[in-house]
Tab-separated table of C-alpha atoms and ligand atoms in Angstrom:
chain	number	residue	atom	x	y	z
A	1	UNK	CA	0.636	32.917	11.415
A	2	UNK	CA	-1.852	33.576	8.541
A	3	UNK	CA	-5.512	33.225	8.752
A	4	UNK	CA	-8.187	32.507	5.988
A	5	UNK	CA	-11.476	34.191	6.617
A	6	UNK	CA	-14.637	32.370	6.175
A	7	UNK	CA	-17.872	34.570	5.692
A	8	UNK	CA	-21.010	32.885	6.717
A	9	UNK	CA	-24.607	34.313	7.362
A	10	UNK	CA	-23.117	37.766	7.664
A	11	UNK	CA	-20.594	36.966	9.943
A	12	UNK	CA	-16.651	36.473	9.516
A	13	UNK	CA	-14.722	33.582	10.948
A	14	UNK	CA	-10.929	33.581	10.872
A	15	UNK	CA	-9.287	30.277	10.393
A	16	UNK	CA	-5.811	29.604	10.889
A	17	UNK	CA	-3.574	28.655	8.026
A	18	UNK	CA	-1.143	25.715	8.831
A	19	UNK	CA	2.084	25.604	6.504
A	20	UNK	CA	3.963	22.423	6.183
A	21	UNK	CA	7.935	22.205	5.634
A	22	UNK	CA	7.685	21.789	1.858
A	23	UNK	CA	5.077	24.952	1.741
A	24	UNK	CA	2.047	22.874	1.744
A	25	UNK	CA	-0.724	25.276	3.068
A	26	UNK	CA	-4.102	24.011	4.906
A	27	UNK	CA	-7.004	25.786	6.350
A	28	UNK	CA	-7.335	24.451	9.900
A	29	UNK	CA	-10.965	23.836	10.209
A	30	UNK	CA	-10.696	21.933	13.730
A	31	UNK	CA	-12.822	24.650	15.278
A	32	UNK	CA	-15.015	24.962	12.114
A	33	UNK	CA	-18.254	23.233	13.864
A	34	UNK	CA	-17.715	24.512	17.346
A	35	UNK	CA	-17.728	28.234	16.043
A	36	UNK	CA	-20.035	27.989	13.148
A	37	UNK	CA	-22.220	24.809	13.283
A	38	UNK	CA	-21.184	23.950	10.099
A	39	UNK	CA	-18.982	21.079	8.905
A	40	UNK	CA	-16.710	21.046	5.819
A	41	UNK	CA	-17.693	18.488	3.074
A	42	UNK	CA	-15.173	16.607	0.999
A	43	UNK	CA	-16.223	13.202	-0.093
A	44	UNK	CA	-13.294	10.657	0.007
A	45	UNK	CA	-11.090	13.182	1.693
A	46	UNK	CA	-9.472	14.355	-1.652
A	47	UNK	CA	-8.854	17.863	-0.335
A	48	UNK	CA	-8.540	17.356	3.421
A	49	UNK	CA	-5.662	16.575	5.681
A	50	UNK	CA	-6.360	13.919	8.534
A	51	UNK	CA	-3.069	14.436	10.200
A	52	UNK	CA	0.407	16.222	10.237
A	53	UNK	CA	2.753	13.510	9.252
A	54	UNK	CA	6.840	13.523	8.763
A	55	UNK	CA	7.184	10.281	6.895
A	56	UNK	CA	6.426	10.800	3.173
A	57	UNK	CA	6.253	14.073	0.997
A	58	UNK	CA	4.282	13.753	-2.349
A	59	UNK	CA	3.829	16.402	-5.072
A	60	UNK	CA	1.209	15.171	-7.351
A	61	UNK	CA	1.550	17.980	-9.761
A	62	UNK	CA	5.465	17.419	-10.238
A	63	UNK	CA	5.631	13.621	-9.771
A	64	UNK	CA	7.801	13.861	-6.608
A	65	UNK	CA	7.976	11.279	-3.763
A	66	UNK	CA	10.393	11.528	-0.881
A	67	UNK	CA	10.751	9.365	2.549
A	68	UNK	CA	11.944	11.356	5.200
A	69	UNK	CA	13.158	13.882	2.688
A	70	UNK	CA	15.061	11.387	0.487
A	71	UNK	CA	13.756	11.232	-3.092
A	72	UNK	CA	12.526	7.913	-4.192
A	73	UNK	CA	15.054	7.673	-7.285
A	74	UNK	CA	18.068	8.299	-4.897
A	75	UNK	CA	16.719	5.422	-2.730
A	76	UNK	CA	15.978	3.239	-5.510
A	77	UNK	CA	19.573	3.745	-6.921
A	78	UNK	CA	21.514	3.724	-3.765
A	79	UNK	CA	19.321	1.968	-0.960
A	80	UNK	CA	17.444	-1.209	-0.585
A	81	UNK	CA	14.239	-2.452	0.818
A	82	UNK	CA	15.575	-3.170	4.492
A	83	UNK	CA	17.584	0.014	4.774
A	84	UNK	CA	14.374	2.112	3.348
A	85	UNK	CA	12.121	0.412	5.729
A	86	UNK	CA	14.122	1.619	8.503
A	87	UNK	CA	14.258	5.129	7.339
A	88	UNK	CA	10.730	5.056	6.923
A	89	UNK	CA	9.977	3.718	10.480
A	90	UNK	CA	12.766	5.470	12.265
A	91	UNK	CA	13.360	8.862	10.275
A	92	UNK	CA	16.859	8.484	9.690
A	93	UNK	CA	19.166	6.214	7.539
A	94	UNK	CA	20.592	3.921	9.809
A	95	UNK	CA	24.266	3.653	10.829
A	96	UNK	CA	26.035	0.354	10.161
A	97	UNK	CA	25.210	-0.871	13.846
A	98	UNK	CA	21.775	0.151	13.502
A	99	UNK	CA	21.545	-1.439	10.259
A	100	UNK	CA	22.777	-4.821	11.507
A	101	UNK	CA	20.753	-4.882	14.585
A	102	UNK	CA	17.535	-4.135	12.417
A	103	UNK	CA	18.512	-6.825	10.143
A	104	UNK	CA	18.964	-9.455	12.943
A	105	UNK	CA	15.609	-8.593	14.503
A	106	UNK	CA	14.168	-9.417	10.896
A	107	UNK	CA	16.144	-12.512	10.590
A	108	UNK	CA	15.457	-13.676	13.969
A	109	UNK	CA	11.464	-13.201	13.841
A	110	UNK	CA	11.236	-14.688	10.341
A	111	UNK	CA	9.518	-17.933	11.185
A	112	UNK	CA	5.567	-18.594	11.906
A	113	UNK	CA	4.821	-20.794	14.774
A	114	UNK	CA	3.360	-24.066	14.366
A	115	UNK	CA	0.234	-23.025	16.021
A	116	UNK	CA	-0.407	-20.214	13.670
A	117	UNK	CA	0.090	-22.761	10.845
A	118	UNK	CA	-2.944	-24.249	11.626
A	119	UNK	CA	-4.888	-20.972	10.338
A	120	UNK	CA	-4.077	-21.667	6.942
A	121	UNK	CA	-5.591	-25.267	7.215
A	122	UNK	CA	-9.042	-23.284	7.469
A	123	UNK	CA	-8.984	-21.588	4.198
A	124	UNK	CA	-10.219	-23.099	0.843
A	125	UNK	CA	-7.056	-23.688	-1.424
A	126	UNK	CA	-8.402	-21.223	-3.932
A	127	UNK	CA	-9.121	-18.454	-1.258
A	128	UNK	CA	-7.952	-15.019	-2.334
A	129	UNK	CA	-4.551	-14.556	-1.074
A	130	UNK	CA	-5.225	-11.211	0.485
A	131	UNK	CA	-8.287	-12.457	2.454
A	132	UNK	CA	-5.757	-14.905	3.984
A	133	UNK	CA	-3.145	-12.589	4.317
A	134	UNK	CA	-5.245	-10.063	6.187
A	135	UNK	CA	-6.946	-12.491	8.547
A	136	UNK	CA	-3.576	-14.379	9.462
A	137	UNK	CA	-1.693	-11.130	9.953
A	138	UNK	CA	-4.484	-10.060	12.309
A	139	UNK	CA	-4.251	-13.448	14.340
A	140	UNK	CA	-0.375	-12.291	15.190
A	141	UNK	CA	-2.460	-10.075	17.886
A	142	UNK	CA	-3.720	-13.254	19.493
A	143	UNK	CA	-0.287	-15.108	19.113
A	144	UNK	CA	1.684	-12.369	20.736
A	145	UNK	CA	-0.531	-10.619	23.075
A	146	UNK	CA	2.238	-9.041	24.920
A	147	UNK	CA	3.218	-7.053	21.719
A	148	UNK	CA	-0.532	-6.121	21.297
A	149	UNK	CA	-2.137	-4.906	24.230
A	150	UNK	CA	-4.193	-2.282	23.039
A	151	UNK	CA	-2.479	0.232	25.220
A	152	UNK	CA	-0.437	2.799	23.558
A	153	UNK	CA	1.908	3.202	26.112
A	154	UNK	CA	2.461	-0.601	26.536
A	155	UNK	CA	2.562	-1.025	22.824
A	156	UNK	CA	5.001	1.603	22.049
A	157	UNK	CA	7.533	0.142	24.717
A	158	UNK	CA	7.533	-3.207	22.524
A	159	UNK	CA	7.101	-1.322	19.159
A	160	UNK	CA	10.709	-2.243	17.909
A	161	UNK	CA	10.082	-6.038	18.392
A	162	UNK	CA	6.461	-5.772	17.005
A	163	UNK	CA	7.491	-3.641	14.174
A	164	UNK	CA	10.102	-6.026	13.128
A	165	UNK	CA	7.947	-9.095	13.486
A	166	UNK	CA	5.450	-7.688	11.280
A	167	UNK	CA	7.593	-6.754	8.546
A	168	UNK	CA	9.286	-10.294	8.880
A	169	UNK	CA	6.136	-12.406	9.149
A	170	UNK	CA	4.032	-10.591	6.840
A	171	UNK	CA	6.859	-11.821	4.116
A	172	UNK	CA	6.647	-15.348	5.577
A	173	UNK	CA	3.163	-15.616	5.652
A	174	UNK	CA	2.783	-14.247	2.239
A	175	UNK	CA	5.254	-17.255	1.136
A	176	UNK	CA	3.211	-19.774	3.063
A	177	UNK	CA	-0.052	-18.659	1.638
A	178	UNK	CA	1.507	-19.650	-1.883
A	179	UNK	CA	2.673	-23.030	-0.750
A	180	UNK	CA	-0.493	-23.819	0.927
A	181	UNK	CA	-2.304	-22.872	-2.234
A	182	UNK	CA	-0.118	-25.228	-4.558
A	183	UNK	CA	-0.214	-27.822	-1.940
A	184	UNK	CA	3.259	-27.868	-1.213
A	185	UNK	CA	5.147	-28.255	2.110
A	186	UNK	CA	6.102	-25.012	4.032
A	187	UNK	CA	9.713	-24.101	3.399
A	188	UNK	CA	11.044	-22.506	6.809
A	189	UNK	CA	13.229	-19.343	6.641
A	190	UNK	CA	16.917	-19.593	6.748
A	191	UNK	CA	18.430	-16.814	9.365
A	192	UNK	CA	21.315	-16.433	7.020
A	193	UNK	CA	19.551	-15.304	4.097
A	194	UNK	CA	18.870	-11.602	3.411
A	195	UNK	CA	15.324	-10.458	3.391
A	196	UNK	CA	14.359	-11.169	-0.345
A	197	UNK	CA	16.552	-14.115	-0.985
A	198	UNK	CA	14.664	-15.497	2.018
A	199	UNK	CA	11.447	-14.828	0.698
A	200	UNK	CA	12.415	-16.295	-2.711
A	201	UNK	CA	13.680	-19.492	-0.777
A	202	UNK	CA	10.413	-20.034	0.959
A	203	UNK	CA	8.403	-19.333	-1.973
A	204	UNK	CA	10.541	-21.640	-4.460
A	205	UNK	CA	12.767	-24.166	-2.825
A	206	UNK	CA	11.879	-27.832	-2.528
A	207	UNK	CA	12.241	-29.823	0.396
A	208	UNK	CA	15.558	-31.230	-0.564
A	209	UNK	CA	16.676	-28.875	-3.218
A	210	UNK	CA	17.096	-25.098	-2.119
A	211	UNK	CA	16.083	-22.339	-4.569
A	212	UNK	CA	19.005	-19.982	-4.988
A	213	UNK	CA	17.889	-16.630	-6.253
A	214	UNK	CA	19.669	-15.160	-9.115
A	215	UNK	CA	21.091	-11.739	-8.035
A	216	UNK	CA	19.092	-9.835	-10.547
A	217	UNK	CA	15.855	-11.666	-9.454
A	218	UNK	CA	16.551	-10.800	-5.771
A	219	UNK	CA	17.288	-7.230	-6.721
A	220	UNK	CA	14.345	-7.053	-8.667
A	221	UNK	CA	12.088	-7.973	-5.716
A	222	UNK	CA	14.183	-5.578	-3.664
A	223	UNK	CA	13.429	-2.666	-5.991
A	224	UNK	CA	9.716	-3.503	-5.870
A	225	UNK	CA	9.346	-3.729	-2.419
A	226	UNK	CA	11.439	-0.584	-1.851
A	227	UNK	CA	9.160	1.330	-4.133
A	228	UNK	CA	6.012	0.085	-2.474
A	229	UNK	CA	7.281	1.034	1.055
A	230	UNK	CA	5.049	3.957	1.811
A	231	UNK	CA	3.037	6.514	0.017
A	232	UNK	CA	1.428	9.266	2.159
A	233	UNK	CA	-2.077	8.789	3.272
A	234	UNK	CA	-3.366	6.343	0.639
A	235	UNK	CA	-6.583	4.317	1.262
A	236	UNK	CA	-4.785	1.573	3.057
A	237	UNK	CA	-2.264	3.541	5.117
A	238	UNK	CA	-5.138	5.699	6.097
A	239	UNK	CA	-7.238	2.828	7.111
A	240	UNK	CA	-4.041	1.836	9.437
A	241	UNK	CA	-4.386	5.242	11.049
A	242	UNK	CA	-8.128	5.296	11.464
A	243	UNK	CA	-7.997	1.903	13.206
A	244	UNK	CA	-4.902	2.660	15.085
A	245	UNK	CA	-6.287	5.757	16.506
A	246	UNK	CA	-8.754	3.717	18.662
A	247	UNK	CA	-5.799	2.382	20.506
A	248	UNK	CA	-6.114	-0.920	18.356
A	249	UNK	CA	-2.587	-2.579	18.307
A	250	UNK	CA	-0.343	-2.801	15.358
A	251	UNK	CA	-1.192	-6.249	14.080
A	252	UNK	CA	-4.866	-5.579	14.185
A	253	UNK	CA	-4.383	-2.276	12.546
A	254	UNK	CA	-2.184	-3.694	9.755
A	255	UNK	CA	-4.666	-6.206	9.144
A	256	UNK	CA	-7.119	-3.496	8.296
A	257	UNK	CA	-4.910	-1.824	5.950
A	258	UNK	CA	-4.218	-5.219	4.379
A	259	UNK	CA	-7.917	-5.473	3.759
A	260	UNK	CA	-8.183	-1.954	2.181
A	261	UNK	CA	-5.210	-2.450	-0.104
A	262	UNK	CA	-6.975	-5.436	-1.621
A	263	UNK	CA	-9.397	-3.620	-3.583
A	264	UNK	CA	-8.711	-3.433	-7.571
A	265	UNK	CA	-8.735	0.347	-7.403
A	266	UNK	CA	-5.880	0.543	-4.934
A	267	UNK	CA	-3.319	-2.496	-4.334
A	268	UNK	CA	-5.515	-4.941	-6.351
A	269	UNK	CA	-4.692	-2.982	-9.475
A	270	UNK	CA	-1.554	-4.804	-10.235
A	271	UNK	CA	-3.544	-8.030	-10.795
A	272	UNK	CA	-6.153	-6.256	-12.651
A	273	UNK	CA	-3.145	-4.942	-15.054
A	274	UNK	CA	-1.951	-8.321	-15.725
A	275	UNK	CA	-5.326	-9.713	-16.327
A	276	UNK	CA	-6.131	-6.728	-18.731
A	277	UNK	CA	-2.721	-7.253	-20.630
A	278	UNK	CA	-3.360	-11.076	-20.798
A	279	UNK	CA	-6.735	-10.763	-22.353
A	280	UNK	CA	-5.350	-8.262	-24.968
A	281	UNK	CA	-2.854	-10.536	-25.830
A	282	UNK	CA	-5.106	-13.693	-25.769
A	283	UNK	CA	-7.769	-11.712	-28.055
A	284	UNK	CA	-4.955	-10.663	-30.539
A	285	UNK	CA	-6.049	-7.099	-29.750
A	286	UNK	CA	-3.694	-4.103	-29.507
A	287	UNK	CA	-5.271	-2.757	-26.829
A	288	UNK	CA	-7.455	-0.269	-28.813
A	289	UNK	CA	-10.373	-2.093	-27.690
A	290	UNK	CA	-9.485	-1.625	-24.008
A	291	UNK	CA	-8.629	2.026	-24.574
A	292	UNK	CA	-12.114	2.582	-26.246
A	293	UNK	CA	-13.972	0.982	-23.405
A	294	UNK	CA	-11.815	2.759	-20.620
A	295	UNK	CA	-13.149	6.025	-22.057
A	296	UNK	CA	-16.682	4.976	-21.187
A	297	UNK	CA	-16.215	6.404	-17.644
A	298	UNK	CA	-17.613	3.344	-16.131
A	299	UNK	CA	-15.460	2.259	-12.945
A	300	UNK	CA	-15.568	-1.369	-14.205
A	301	UNK	CA	-13.842	-0.646	-17.530
A	302	UNK	CA	-11.148	1.630	-16.557
A	303	UNK	CA	-7.551	1.359	-18.114
A	304	UNK	CA	-6.016	-0.507	-14.959
A	305	UNK	CA	-2.629	1.031	-13.747
A	306	UNK	CA	-3.493	4.288	-14.919
A	307	UNK	CA	-4.529	7.298	-13.181
A	308	UNK	CA	-3.941	8.137	-9.547
A	309	UNK	CA	-5.769	10.018	-6.576
A	310	UNK	CA	-2.576	12.299	-6.218
A	311	UNK	CA	-0.417	12.188	-9.361
A	312	UNK	CA	-1.489	14.613	-12.047
A	313	UNK	CA	1.858	13.861	-13.778
A	314	UNK	CA	3.868	10.577	-13.879
A	315	UNK	CA	3.884	8.400	-10.879
A	316	UNK	CA	7.826	8.665	-10.237
A	317	UNK	CA	7.580	5.008	-9.280
A	318	UNK	CA	5.976	3.909	-12.485
A	319	UNK	CA	8.994	5.631	-14.442
A	320	UNK	CA	11.691	3.468	-12.327
A	321	UNK	CA	9.761	0.156	-12.468
A	322	UNK	CA	9.125	0.883	-16.385
A	323	UNK	CA	12.908	1.021	-16.982
A	324	UNK	CA	13.902	-1.785	-14.605
A	325	UNK	CA	11.397	-3.942	-16.606
A	326	UNK	CA	13.644	-3.837	-19.793
A	327	UNK	CA	16.842	-4.438	-17.633
A	328	UNK	CA	15.464	-7.419	-15.843
A	329	UNK	CA	13.768	-9.099	-18.650
A	330	UNK	CA	16.881	-8.622	-20.660
A	331	UNK	CA	19.132	-9.965	-17.758
A	332	UNK	CA	17.078	-12.866	-17.411
A	333	UNK	CA	16.683	-13.400	-21.165
A	334	UNK	CA	12.967	-13.205	-21.032
A	335	UNK	CA	10.874	-11.810	-23.854
A	336	UNK	CA	7.357	-11.130	-22.587
A	337	UNK	CA	4.752	-10.000	-25.012
A	338	UNK	CA	2.722	-8.402	-22.403
A	339	UNK	CA	5.518	-5.835	-21.894
A	340	UNK	CA	5.214	-4.780	-25.410
A	341	UNK	CA	1.537	-4.593	-25.097
A	342	UNK	CA	1.892	-2.445	-21.980
A	343	UNK	CA	4.283	-0.176	-23.732
A	344	UNK	CA	1.693	0.086	-26.690
A	345	UNK	CA	-1.065	0.800	-24.361
A	346	UNK	CA	0.958	3.478	-22.639
A	347	UNK	CA	2.044	5.040	-26.020
A	348	UNK	CA	-1.540	5.156	-27.306
A	349	UNK	CA	-3.409	6.317	-24.044
A	350	UNK	CA	-0.781	9.399	-23.464
A	351	UNK	CA	-1.715	10.570	-27.074
A	352	UNK	CA	-5.256	10.213	-26.523
A	353	UNK	CA	-6.969	13.596	-25.286
A	354	UNK	CA	-9.229	11.665	-22.909
A	355	UNK	CA	-6.407	10.638	-20.786
A	356	UNK	CA	-4.125	13.649	-21.514
A	357	UNK	CA	-7.130	15.875	-20.402
A	358	UNK	CA	-7.614	14.100	-17.161
A	359	UNK	CA	-3.915	13.782	-16.372
A	360	UNK	CA	-3.944	10.341	-16.507
A	361	UNK	CA	-0.569	8.544	-16.278
A	362	UNK	CA	0.832	5.056	-15.658
A	363	UNK	CA	1.029	4.469	-11.909
A	364	UNK	CA	3.062	2.122	-9.905
A	365	UNK	CA	0.784	-0.957	-10.881
A	366	UNK	CA	1.305	-0.469	-14.553
A	367	UNK	CA	4.477	-2.159	-14.958
A	368	UNK	CA	5.024	-3.911	-11.796
A	369	UNK	CA	3.218	-7.008	-12.547
A	370	UNK	CA	5.672	-7.544	-15.599
A	371	UNK	CA	8.559	-7.675	-13.372
A	372	UNK	CA	6.892	-10.000	-10.929
A	373	UNK	CA	5.819	-12.281	-13.577
A	374	UNK	CA	9.407	-12.444	-14.997
A	375	UNK	CA	10.841	-13.436	-11.336
A	376	UNK	CA	8.328	-16.314	-10.978
A	377	UNK	CA	5.538	-14.639	-8.985
A	378	UNK	CA	1.979	-15.693	-9.991
A	379	UNK	CA	-0.552	-13.013	-10.767
A	380	UNK	CA	-2.785	-13.630	-7.906
A	381	UNK	CA	0.083	-13.024	-5.470
A	382	UNK	CA	0.946	-9.666	-6.786
A	383	UNK	CA	-1.110	-7.580	-4.384
A	384	UNK	CA	0.478	-9.753	-1.343
A	385	UNK	CA	3.834	-8.573	-2.682
A	386	UNK	CA	2.406	-4.866	-2.539
A	387	UNK	CA	1.276	-5.373	0.844
A	388	UNK	CA	4.749	-6.804	1.873
A	389	UNK	CA	6.453	-3.944	0.556
A	390	UNK	CA	3.924	-1.463	2.373
A	391	UNK	CA	4.307	-2.751	5.563
A	392	UNK	CA	7.100	-0.358	6.742
A	393	UNK	CA	4.905	2.644	5.709
A	394	UNK	CA	1.741	1.479	7.662
A	395	UNK	CA	3.887	0.705	10.579
A	396	UNK	CA	5.653	4.317	10.605
A	397	UNK	CA	1.861	5.648	10.365
A	398	UNK	CA	0.558	3.769	13.114
A	399	UNK	CA	3.363	4.547	15.264
A	400	UNK	CA	2.813	8.439	14.521
A	401	UNK	CA	-0.942	8.048	15.580
A	402	UNK	CA	0.163	5.972	18.683
A	403	UNK	CA	2.811	8.326	20.001
A	404	UNK	CA	0.955	11.531	19.500
A	405	UNK	CA	0.009	13.065	22.818
A	406	UNK	CA	-2.417	15.094	21.364
A	407	UNK	CA	-3.945	12.611	19.260
A	408	UNK	CA	-7.567	11.949	18.921
A	409	UNK	CA	-9.756	9.029	17.596
A	410	UNK	CA	-10.600	9.554	13.953
A	411	UNK	CA	-14.120	10.196	13.832
A	412	UNK	CA	-15.449	12.015	10.509
A	413	UNK	CA	-18.778	13.493	10.508
A	414	UNK	CA	-21.348	13.224	7.451
A	415	UNK	CA	-23.911	15.304	5.856
A	416	UNK	CA	-27.327	13.225	6.518
A	417	UNK	CA	-29.443	12.997	3.570
A	418	UNK	CA	-31.940	10.116	4.920
A	419	UNK	CA	-35.535	10.479	5.841
A	420	UNK	CA	-36.454	13.029	8.283
A	421	UNK	CA	-38.318	12.300	11.671
A	422	UNK	CA	-41.294	10.115	11.214
A	423	UNK	CA	-43.540	7.978	13.610
A	424	UNK	CA	-43.326	4.063	13.816
A	425	UNK	CA	-45.828	2.017	11.757
A	426	UNK	CA	-47.618	-1.047	13.195
A	427	UNK	CA	-47.319	-4.244	11.128
A	428	UNK	CA	-51.022	-4.013	10.647
A	429	UNK	CA	-50.944	-0.462	8.962
A	430	UNK	CA	-48.237	-1.514	6.628
A	431	UNK	CA	-49.261	-2.329	2.949
B	501	SDX	C1	-2.666	2.822	-5.877
B	501	SDX	O1	-3.171	6.704	-3.233
B	501	SDX	C2	-2.194	6.207	-3.434
B	501	SDX	O2	-1.234	6.523	-3.087
B	501	SDX	C3	-2.534	4.731	-3.937
B	501	SDX	C4	-1.147	4.176	-4.346
B	501	SDX	C5	-0.281	3.744	-3.335
B	501	SDX	O3	0.987	3.683	-3.468
B	501	SDX	O4	-0.691	3.560	-2.211
B	501	SDX	O5	-0.480	4.712	-5.288
B	501	SDX	C6	-1.326	2.640	-5.029
B	501	SDX	O6	-3.778	2.538	-5.596
B	501	SDX	C7	-2.316	3.144	-7.674
B	501	SDX	C8	-3.672	3.305	-8.188
B	501	SDX	C9	-4.126	2.068	-8.705
B	501	SDX	N1	-5.310	1.721	-9.264
B	501	SDX	C10	-5.545	1.802	-10.623
B	501	SDX	O7	-4.608	1.691	-11.401
B	501	SDX	C11	-7.098	1.552	-11.048
B	501	SDX	C12	-7.376	2.458	-12.352
B	501	SDX	N2	-7.438	3.833	-11.758
B	501	SDX	C13	-8.421	4.412	-11.567
B	501	SDX	O8	-9.574	3.788	-10.993
B	501	SDX	C14	-8.427	5.879	-10.726
B	501	SDX	O9	-7.387	6.588	-11.582
B	501	SDX	C15	-8.078	5.765	-9.448
B	501	SDX	C16	-8.777	4.960	-8.568
B	501	SDX	C17	-6.594	5.471	-8.984
B	501	SDX	C18	-7.964	7.344	-8.997
B	501	SDX	O10	-9.549	7.693	-8.972
B	501	SDX	P1	-9.857	9.383	-8.694
B	501	SDX	O11	-8.715	10.158	-8.194
B	501	SDX	O12	-10.952	8.869	-7.788
B	501	SDX	O13	-10.010	9.497	-10.113
B	501	SDX	P2	-11.513	9.718	-10.567
B	501	SDX	O14	-12.290	8.653	-10.257
B	501	SDX	O15	-12.012	11.219	-9.952
B	501	SDX	O16	-11.299	10.197	-12.141
B	501	SDX	C19	-11.257	11.392	-12.656
B	501	SDX	C20	-11.811	11.169	-14.281
B	501	SDX	C21	-13.073	10.508	-14.174
B	501	SDX	O17	-13.691	10.777	-15.387
B	501	SDX	P3	-14.694	11.905	-15.493
B	501	SDX	O18	-15.799	11.734	-14.506
B	501	SDX	O19	-14.036	13.179	-15.332
B	501	SDX	O20	-15.194	11.859	-16.987
B	501	SDX	O21	-10.664	10.106	-14.847
B	501	SDX	C22	-11.382	8.969	-15.043
B	501	SDX	C23	-12.600	9.008	-14.448
B	501	SDX	O22	-13.550	8.330	-15.114
B	501	SDX	N3	-10.484	7.867	-14.824
B	501	SDX	C24	-10.170	7.016	-15.554
B	501	SDX	C25	-9.235	6.183	-15.029
B	501	SDX	N4	-8.866	6.914	-13.661
B	501	SDX	C26	-9.595	7.965	-13.811
B	501	SDX	N5	-10.764	6.614	-16.714
B	501	SDX	C27	-10.160	5.384	-17.529
B	501	SDX	N6	-9.269	4.731	-16.952
B	501	SDX	C28	-8.845	5.101	-15.599
B	501	SDX	N7	-7.648	4.378	-15.104
């Protein structure tokens, strides 16, 4: 085992080096504080590994993304969302029997019970859909306490059912939020429909007239969900691990992850991209103003859908979605001016030294909204689609935490920069 050496106050401290299966190297600092009294400081953990994980491998410099070793472009071409969800959670591609069993579990657990429906009524019609989604997903722990005991051993025993229920019901709850906010009656799932077709049915059917998804529409949604299924230790997935490390149950941990995902710097970016493209279109601008503003460096003016915490090259998912955009719109006979604006924006940014020097490329959110819009998903539901897609990755990460016999509760340290010790000042002496 190689070691690193840390020289501190004239003393040398050997630190073990951990090497991952893809050759990634890490300095093991687990004993750093005990041996040196120092902690490591890494704001936002950009250079810190919080865990060893076997689910997804990212190489940000080379734009590589693999789930359990399978490259994302192969999964996008040959697999589908449900099969990829199984792979991410259980570690292997399912054989026909396992695929059938998993699909049946998803179909049997698609409905949301009447008592749970009452929760929706407690929200204003114009509530942010992600605020509704995180609350209602969290309530699954109240409605299924036998699957949410906050006891790792018991919860792992019922994991398969809880996982299938989470994936299936997060999809149904998403459709119900849409219907509730539109003032439309809920459309109940049909057990005979595949995952994406069932979602589109619950979104767009009328009480006496079923919406039957065009194959291209269902295929496009399938691709989007597959491409969002997992993405290593991103902000929301790390949140699920953090919450799960306290032995909180799967549903509660997923609710926390959905909350983290809602931020515009993260899963909320797909909505922000569309708002950006729409305002460029409405102003008859060609995006130049946005690019100029984005270079100001202020977080609120950023070119949404551009840049990434890990990728210093193209986000492979953006490439796949960007190509799919053309195919889907052509097949559906849609000409979306926002797609042309997005393409122009991409070309302009990729020639601009500000973006090139900072290695800022389109990420998964840059084109995904164009496809969602083409299949009829309203902009305020884009991040809900992201959350539906991401469920398997968050579930797999929760399971790694719950099943780790040597796991510890996540408890980062800090560098305190507040006031030093001082005595209490009675009110009479305060000015
Ligand atoms: C997702 O982690 C994941 O895997 C996430 C995700 C997943 O699947 O889970 O891939 C999903 O969250 C994709 C990202 C979606 N967010 C956006 O599209 C929002 C716009 N992008 C940025 O806000 C930003 O790029 C982040 C938040 C995504 C990444 O931020 P970092 O890694 O903290 O980058 P940074 O803030 O350190 O920026 C480095 C430099 C800064 O300039 P300088 O201080 O060096 O002068 O790049 C600039 C930033 O100002 N910069 C941008 C920019 N992103 C970074 N400038 C303009 N526009 C941008 N989009």
